[in-house]
Structure formats: C-alpha cells, structure tokens
Coordinates of C-alpha atoms and ligand atoms in Angstrom, one line a residue:
M377 CA 0.0 0.0 0.0
P378 CA 1.5 3.4 -0.9
V379 CA 2.8 5.3 2.2
R380 CA 0.6 8.3 1.5
V381 CA -2.5 6.1 1.5
L382 CA -1.4 4.4 4.7
I383 CA -0.8 7.8 6.4
L384 CA -4.2 9.0 5.3
I385 CA -5.9 5.9 6.7
L386 CA -4.0 6.4 10.0
A387 CA -4.9 10.1 10.0
V388 CA -8.6 9.5 9.6
A389 CA -8.6 6.6 12.1
T390 CA -6.7 8.5 14.8
T391 CA -8.7 11.7 14.3
L392 CA -11.9 9.6 14.8
I393 CA -10.5 7.8 17.8
I394 CA -9.2 11.0 19.4
G395 CA -12.4 12.8 18.6
G396 CA -14.4 10.0 20.3
C397 CA -12.1 9.8 23.3
R398 CA -11.7 13.5 23.9
D399 CA -13.2 13.3 27.4
R400 CA -11.6 10.1 28.5
A401 CA -8.5 10.5 30.7
Y402 CA -5.3 9.0 29.5
D403 CA -4.2 6.1 31.7
G404 CA -1.1 8.0 32.8
E405 CA -0.9 6.2 36.2
Q406 CA 0.0 3.0 34.4
V407 CA 3.3 4.6 33.3
A408 CA 6.0 5.2 35.9
P409 CA 7.4 8.7 35.3
G410 CA 10.9 7.2 34.8
D411 CA 9.6 4.9 32.0
K412 CA 8.2 7.7 29.9
L413 CA 10.2 9.1 27.0
V414 CA 9.9 12.9 27.1
I415 CA 10.6 15.0 24.0
R416 CA 10.9 18.7 24.6
F417 CA 9.8 20.7 21.5
S418 CA 10.6 24.4 21.8
H419 CA 9.4 27.1 19.4
V420 CA 8.9 30.8 19.2
T421 CA 5.5 31.4 17.7
A422 CA 2.1 31.6 19.3
E423 CA 0.2 28.5 20.2
N424 CA -2.5 29.4 17.7
S425 CA 0.0 29.8 14.8
P426 CA 0.4 27.1 12.1
K427 CA 3.6 25.9 13.8
G428 CA 2.1 26.1 17.3
L429 CA -1.0 24.1 16.3
A430 CA 1.0 21.5 14.4
A431 CA 3.5 21.0 17.3
Q432 CA 0.6 20.5 19.7
R433 CA -1.2 18.1 17.3
F434 CA 2.0 16.1 17.0
A435 CA 2.2 16.0 20.8
D436 CA -1.4 14.9 21.2
L437 CA -1.2 12.2 18.5
I438 CA 2.1 10.8 19.9
R439 CA 0.7 10.7 23.4
Y440 CA -2.4 8.8 22.3
R441 CA -0.7 6.5 19.9
S442 CA 2.1 5.6 22.3
Q443 CA -0.4 5.0 25.1
N444 CA 1.3 7.7 27.1
Q445 CA 4.7 6.1 26.8
V446 CA 6.1 9.0 24.8
E447 CA 5.3 12.6 25.8
V448 CA 6.1 15.5 23.5
Q449 CA 6.1 18.6 25.7
V450 CA 5.5 21.7 23.6
F451 CA 7.0 25.0 24.7
A452 CA 5.5 27.8 22.6
D453 CA 6.1 31.6 22.4
S454 CA 9.9 31.5 23.2
V455 CA 9.1 30.5 26.8
L456 CA 12.0 28.1 26.9
Y457 CA 14.4 29.4 24.3
Q458 CA 14.4 32.4 22.0
D459 CA 15.3 32.4 18.3
G460 CA 18.9 33.2 19.1
E461 CA 19.2 30.3 21.5
E462 CA 17.1 27.4 20.3
I463 CA 19.4 26.0 17.7
E464 CA 22.3 25.8 20.2
A465 CA 19.9 24.4 22.9
L466 CA 19.0 21.6 20.4
R467 CA 22.6 20.9 19.5
V468 CA 23.7 20.5 23.1
G469 CA 20.6 18.4 24.0
K470 CA 18.7 20.9 26.2
V471 CA 15.7 20.2 24.0
E472 CA 15.0 17.4 21.6
M473 CA 13.0 19.2 18.9
I474 CA 12.7 22.7 17.4
A475 CA 11.2 24.1 14.2
P476 CA 13.2 27.3 13.3
A477 CA 12.4 29.5 10.3
T478 CA 14.7 28.6 7.4
S479 CA 15.8 32.2 7.4
K480 CA 17.4 31.7 10.8
L481 CA 19.2 28.5 9.7
A482 CA 21.6 30.8 7.8
G483 CA 23.5 31.1 11.0
L484 CA 24.6 27.5 10.5
V485 CA 24.2 27.0 6.8
P486 CA 24.2 30.3 4.8
E487 CA 23.0 28.5 1.7
W488 CA 19.5 28.3 3.3
Q489 CA 19.2 32.1 2.5
V490 CA 18.2 31.1 -1.1
I491 CA 14.7 30.7 0.3
D492 CA 14.7 34.4 1.4
L493 CA 15.5 35.8 -2.1
P494 CA 12.8 38.4 -2.7
Y495 CA 10.1 37.7 -5.3
L496 CA 11.6 34.3 -6.0
F497 CA 8.7 31.9 -5.6
S498 CA 5.2 32.7 -6.7
S499 CA 3.6 29.6 -5.2
V500 CA 4.1 27.3 -2.2
D501 CA 4.2 24.4 -4.6
Q502 CA 7.3 25.8 -6.4
L503 CA 9.1 26.1 -3.1
H504 CA 8.1 22.5 -2.1
R505 CA 9.3 21.2 -5.5
F506 CA 12.7 23.0 -5.0
L507 CA 13.1 21.5 -1.5
D508 CA 12.2 18.1 -2.8
S509 CA 14.9 18.4 -5.5
P510 CA 18.5 17.2 -5.1
H511 CA 19.4 20.9 -4.3
G512 CA 16.9 20.8 -1.4
A513 CA 18.3 17.5 -0.2
D514 CA 21.7 19.0 -0.2
L515 CA 20.5 21.9 1.9
Y516 CA 19.0 19.5 4.5
S517 CA 22.1 17.3 4.5
R518 CA 24.3 20.3 5.2
L519 CA 22.4 20.8 8.5
E520 CA 23.4 17.3 9.5
E521 CA 27.0 18.4 9.8
Y522 CA 25.9 20.3 12.9
G523 CA 24.5 17.4 14.9
V524 CA 20.9 18.1 14.0
K525 CA 18.5 15.8 12.1
P526 CA 16.0 17.5 9.7
L527 CA 12.7 15.7 9.9
A528 CA 10.1 17.7 8.0
F529 CA 9.4 21.1 6.3
W530 CA 6.5 23.0 7.7
D531 CA 4.9 26.0 6.0
N532 CA 3.9 29.3 7.3
G533 CA 3.3 31.4 4.2
F534 CA 4.3 34.4 2.1
K535 CA 5.6 37.4 4.0
Q536 CA 3.8 40.8 3.8
L537 CA 5.0 44.3 4.7
T538 CA 3.6 46.4 7.5
S539 CA 4.4 49.9 8.6
R540 CA 3.5 52.5 11.2
S541 CA 3.6 55.8 9.3
R542 CA 2.7 55.4 5.7
P543 CA 1.5 52.9 3.2
L544 CA 4.3 51.0 1.3
I545 CA 3.3 51.3 -2.3
Q546 CA 6.4 52.3 -4.2
P547 CA 9.8 50.9 -3.3
S548 CA 10.8 54.5 -2.3
D549 CA 8.2 54.5 0.4
G550 CA 10.4 52.4 2.6
A551 CA 13.3 54.8 2.5
G552 CA 14.4 56.2 5.8
L553 CA 12.3 53.8 7.8
R554 CA 13.6 51.2 10.3
F555 CA 12.4 47.6 9.6
R556 CA 12.8 44.7 11.9
V557 CA 14.4 41.6 10.2
M558 CA 14.9 38.1 11.4
I559 CA 18.3 37.3 12.9
N560 CA 21.2 35.6 11.1
N561 CA 20.3 36.6 7.6
Q562 CA 22.2 38.8 5.2
V563 CA 19.6 38.6 2.4
L564 CA 17.0 40.1 4.6
V565 CA 19.4 42.8 5.7
S566 CA 20.3 43.6 2.1
Q567 CA 16.6 43.7 1.1
F568 CA 15.8 46.6 3.4
S569 CA 19.2 48.3 2.8
L570 CA 18.4 48.3 -0.9
L571 CA 15.2 50.2 -0.2
G572 CA 17.2 52.9 1.6
A573 CA 15.7 51.7 4.9
E574 CA 17.6 50.6 8.0
P575 CA 17.3 46.8 8.8
V576 CA 17.2 46.0 12.5
P577 CA 17.7 42.3 13.4
L578 CA 15.5 41.4 16.4
L579 CA 14.3 38.2 18.0
F580 CA 10.7 37.3 17.3
S581 CA 9.9 37.8 20.9
E582 CA 11.1 41.4 20.7
V583 CA 9.0 42.4 17.7
S584 CA 5.8 43.3 19.3
G585 CA 7.5 45.5 22.0
A586 CA 9.7 47.1 19.4
L587 CA 6.7 48.0 17.2
E588 CA 4.8 49.3 20.2
E589 CA 7.7 51.5 21.4
A590 CA 8.4 52.6 17.8
K591 CA 11.9 51.3 18.0
V592 CA 11.2 50.1 14.5
D593 CA 8.8 51.6 12.0
G594 CA 7.8 48.4 10.1
Q595 CA 8.5 44.7 9.6
E596 CA 7.8 41.8 7.3
N597 CA 5.9 38.7 8.3
T598 CA 3.2 36.3 7.4
L599 CA -0.4 37.2 8.0
S600 CA -0.7 34.4 10.6
N601 CA 2.2 35.8 12.6
I602 CA 0.9 39.4 12.2
Y603 CA -2.5 38.3 13.5
S604 CA -1.6 35.8 16.2
K605 CA 1.0 38.1 17.8
R606 CA -1.1 41.2 17.2
L607 CA 1.7 42.9 15.3
Y608 CA -0.9 44.9 13.4
T609 CA -1.8 46.8 16.6
H610 CA 0.8 49.5 15.9
Q611 CA 1.0 48.9 12.2
P612 CA -2.0 50.3 10.4
Y613 CA -0.6 49.8 6.9
I614 CA -0.3 46.4 5.4
T615 CA 1.0 45.7 1.9
I616 CA 0.2 42.3 0.5
S617 CA 3.4 41.8 -1.3
D618 CA 4.1 38.0 -1.1
H619 CA 7.7 39.0 -1.5
G620 CA 9.3 36.2 0.5
Y621 CA 8.6 32.9 2.1
L622 CA 8.5 31.9 5.7
G623 CA 8.7 28.2 6.5
Y624 CA 10.3 25.9 9.0
V625 CA 12.6 22.9 9.2
V626 CA 11.5 20.6 12.0
L627 CA 14.8 19.4 13.6
A628 CA 15.7 16.9 16.2
N629 CA 18.9 16.5 18.1
A630 CA 20.7 13.9 15.9
E631 CA 22.2 11.9 18.8
F632 CA 18.9 11.7 20.6
W633 CA 17.1 10.7 17.4
E634 CA 19.6 7.9 16.6
S635 CA 19.3 6.6 20.2
L636 CA 15.6 6.0 20.0
P637 CA 14.2 2.5 19.8
G638 CA 13.3 1.7 16.1
E639 CA 9.6 1.4 16.8
V640 CA 9.4 4.7 18.6
R641 CA 11.3 6.5 15.8
E642 CA 8.9 4.9 13.3
L643 CA 5.9 6.1 15.2
L644 CA 7.4 9.6 15.4
E645 CA 8.2 9.6 11.7
I646 CA 4.9 8.4 10.5
T647 CA 3.0 10.8 12.8
L648 CA 5.2 13.7 11.8
A649 CA 4.6 13.0 8.1
E650 CA 0.9 13.0 8.7
V651 CA 1.0 16.2 10.8
T652 CA 3.1 17.8 8.1
L653 CA 0.4 17.2 5.5
W654 CA -2.2 18.6 7.9
E655 CA 0.1 21.6 8.7
H656 CA 0.5 22.5 5.1
R657 CA -3.3 22.7 4.6
E658 CA -3.7 24.5 8.0
A659 CA -1.1 27.1 7.3
S660 CA -2.7 28.0 4.0
R661 CA -6.1 28.2 5.6
M662 CA -5.0 30.2 8.6
N663 CA -3.2 32.8 6.5
A664 CA -6.3 33.3 4.3
E665 CA -8.5 33.5 7.3
D666 CA -6.2 35.9 9.1
L667 CA -6.3 38.2 6.1
V668 CA -10.1 38.4 6.4
S669 CA -9.8 39.1 10.1
L670 CA -7.2 41.8 9.6
A671 CA -9.3 43.4 6.9
G672 CA -12.1 43.6 9.5
E673 CA -10.0 45.4 12.1
S674 CA -10.7 49.1 12.3
G675 CA -8.0 51.4 11.2
I676 CA -6.1 48.8 9.1
Q677 CA -5.5 49.7 5.5
I678 CA -4.5 46.9 3.2
H679 CA -2.9 47.5 -0.1
Y680 CA -2.5 44.7 -2.7
Q681 CA 0.6 45.1 -4.7
T682 CA -0.1 45.2 -8.4
A683 CA 1.9 43.2 -11.0
E684 CA 3.5 46.5 -12.1
E685 CA 4.4 47.4 -8.5
R686 CA 5.9 43.9 -8.0
A687 CA 8.1 44.4 -11.0
Q688 CA 9.3 47.8 -9.6
W689 CA 10.0 46.3 -6.1
F690 CA 11.8 43.4 -7.7
E691 CA 14.0 45.6 -9.8
K692 CA 15.0 47.5 -6.6
L693 CA 15.7 44.4 -4.7
A694 CA 17.3 42.3 -7.4
P695 CA 20.9 43.1 -6.3
S696 CA 20.3 40.9 -3.3
Y697 CA 20.6 38.0 -5.7
S698 CA 24.2 39.0 -6.7
L699 CA 25.1 39.6 -3.1
L700 CA 24.0 36.1 -2.1
K701 CA 25.9 34.7 -5.1
H702 CA 29.0 36.5 -3.8
Q703 CA 28.4 34.9 -0.3
I704 CA 27.5 31.3 -1.3
G705 CA 28.5 31.0 -5.0
A706 CA 26.3 31.2 -8.1
E707 CA 25.4 27.6 -8.6
L708 CA 22.7 27.2 -5.9
V709 CA 21.3 30.7 -6.6
D710 CA 21.0 29.9 -10.3
A711 CA 19.5 26.5 -9.5
V712 CA 16.8 28.0 -7.2
V713 CA 16.0 30.7 -9.8
A714 CA 15.7 28.0 -12.5
A715 CA 13.4 25.9 -10.3
A716 CA 11.1 28.8 -9.6
A717 CA 11.0 29.7 -13.3
E718 CA 10.1 26.1 -14.2
G719 CA 7.0 26.3 -12.1
G720 CA 5.8 29.1 -14.4
G721 CA 6.2 31.7 -11.8
G722 CA 8.5 34.6 -11.1
L723 CA 8.8 37.9 -12.7
P724 CA 8.7 38.2 -16.5
G725 CA 11.9 39.5 -18.0
F726 CA 14.1 38.5 -15.0
R727 CA 15.1 35.1 -16.1
Ligands
SIN310 C1 8.6 32.2 13.2 O1 7.6 32.2 12.5 O2 9.1 31.2 13.7 C2 9.1 33.6 13.6 C3 9.2 34.5 12.4 C4 9.9 35.8 12.8 O3 10.9 35.8 13.5 O4 9.5 36.8 12.3

C-alpha cells in the first residue's frame, strides 16, 4: 500500500479515535514517570499559529498512539528558548526538537538564504518542489553536519510588509524607515538596505514590543504571525506583497534521534509525516482566514501590490541575488531561480 494512503488511513482513524475519546482521561498512572520518554519541543511562535498548532497536534497524537509512553512537551512563544538560543539548545541536548524559520538557519548554513530571495517563488508548490529536488536534499544534509536531524518542512506562508507611518506602495516608500528583520540573515538585511531603509535584526519575541515602542517603523511577516502576535496593533498599513517565504525545518537532536528504539522512531516519523500534510493545509487556511480578520480590524489599511508594482520592487531588490551569489556561490542561486521559473512563476523578464 502506498505510504501516502497508509498515512491518510492512519490520520482518519486517529482523528476519529481522538475525537471519540476527547473526554476520556489517559491512563497515565500506568506509566511510571521514569519509563516515559519525554521530548521537549521548543518554538517561538504563538500556540495558535500554524507551527504552534502543528506541534501540539503532533504531541497529542504521539501521546495517544504511544499510550502515554512518549510525551512531547511543547513550549511555545519562546518561553524556553528564543530564536537566538534554540538551535544551540537543540545541539547541546537541552531540548530534543525545534522548528526554526529557514531564514534563521543561515547562522549555521548560509545556503538556506536562497529561500529568502525576494520575489523568487510565486507559489508554495514551487518552493516545495525545490526543497524536494537534489538541491533541497543538499540543503538538508548540510544541516546534519551540525548534529541536528532534519525531519520535515512546515509551511507558514508568504511574508507581507507592515508599517506605522505610511503605506508602502512604491519601493521608495520604505526609504528612511527602520524595519525589523529576522536574525542571522544577510539577504533580509540587504533587502531593506536596498530600499534605503535601516534593517534592524531582532528576535521574534522582541518584535511586538519594538513596534509598540516605535523602535522600528515596520516589519515583514506572514499574516498568521501578524494576526496571532497582534503585530498589526501599531502597524496600520499592510501591503500584500508576497515578496518572500517563511517556512520551518523541523529538527531533532541527531544523537537523541539515533538513540531512539526503532519502533518509537517509526511512530514519530509516521506521525510527523501525517501532521506535516495537515500543517501545510492548515497554514494556507490560517493565512487566508487571518487576512479576512485583519481586513475587518478598524484602522487597518490593506494595499494589494499590483503586477506593475511587484516588478518595480523586484527591480529595486534584485541586487540581493548578486550579493548572495557572492556569499555562497552562483550555482545554488542559479538553481533556485531556474526551479522557480520552471513552475511558471516569477517575474517576466528577469530570467
Ligand atoms: C517564526 O515564524 O518562527 C518567527 C518568524 C519571525 O521571526 O519573524
């Protein structure tokens, strides 16, 4: 039976079982605390974000399917480790799983910055196809050199621009403003520098406060992050630009992963594959739903970038491609551009 079909059957069966058993207590008393395998899964977004919901679903399914023998403890919202700390915490075994944004993996493997190139992908399918290609496999395997085991790719969505003081319609509208960018990433820094703006790298947990205190004027993020962290509160202008992609690599500590009994690892892998399919649908649904919610907030002005404007922004930001080639070599950058073009997307005239 194809693996996909097997996973779907398992998914439906478990959803029905869990649905039917929601009010029944787990038989935790049958398991001595010392016998239980605990997996600490730390992440930085809200519980009600695509990543937060998927991590919790994974935990719930594992708890049920292992009959309480394996407990995935989810720590959301940077309560355990922040962006700047979680990769190191994973590597030294202070937690067993994390799911950092690909943008932040550049601190370990700068090649991951190809995903951040502005206006590169025009659909999530293009991005998935690239990550499923030999180039994507190479990106994942480079991570393994650092003692971490890539297990899955989770979506969030395309990033949009927000600002405090004026709508961002023309590329020149960003000039002179300060924009928060994710840490560890030169492509994102160059993107805002090319606009004549000042890029300010900040941890995710710092963004809301920095916007409130006007330490930065704007930022880029997905609609689900903008909504779930209420980043729109001090950012009345939103531009739907879809200019970059935010997704996550689910990682385990490699030594821990290899030490697991085969059947436990198999349960985790099958369940993660199933949760990943669910997460991809959920991320897309949540971002669409959060756009509707944001549009309903009073005082929020949403501008949809036109094709002409996209071309202008791309022209302004295109030098970031050469900068990245300079940093990591042309081969991978050319490959990702070709992969995006193959899917029929991208900007006419660039390729
Ligand atoms: C995340 O989605 O994990 C955080 C993104 C950000 O730092 O803006």
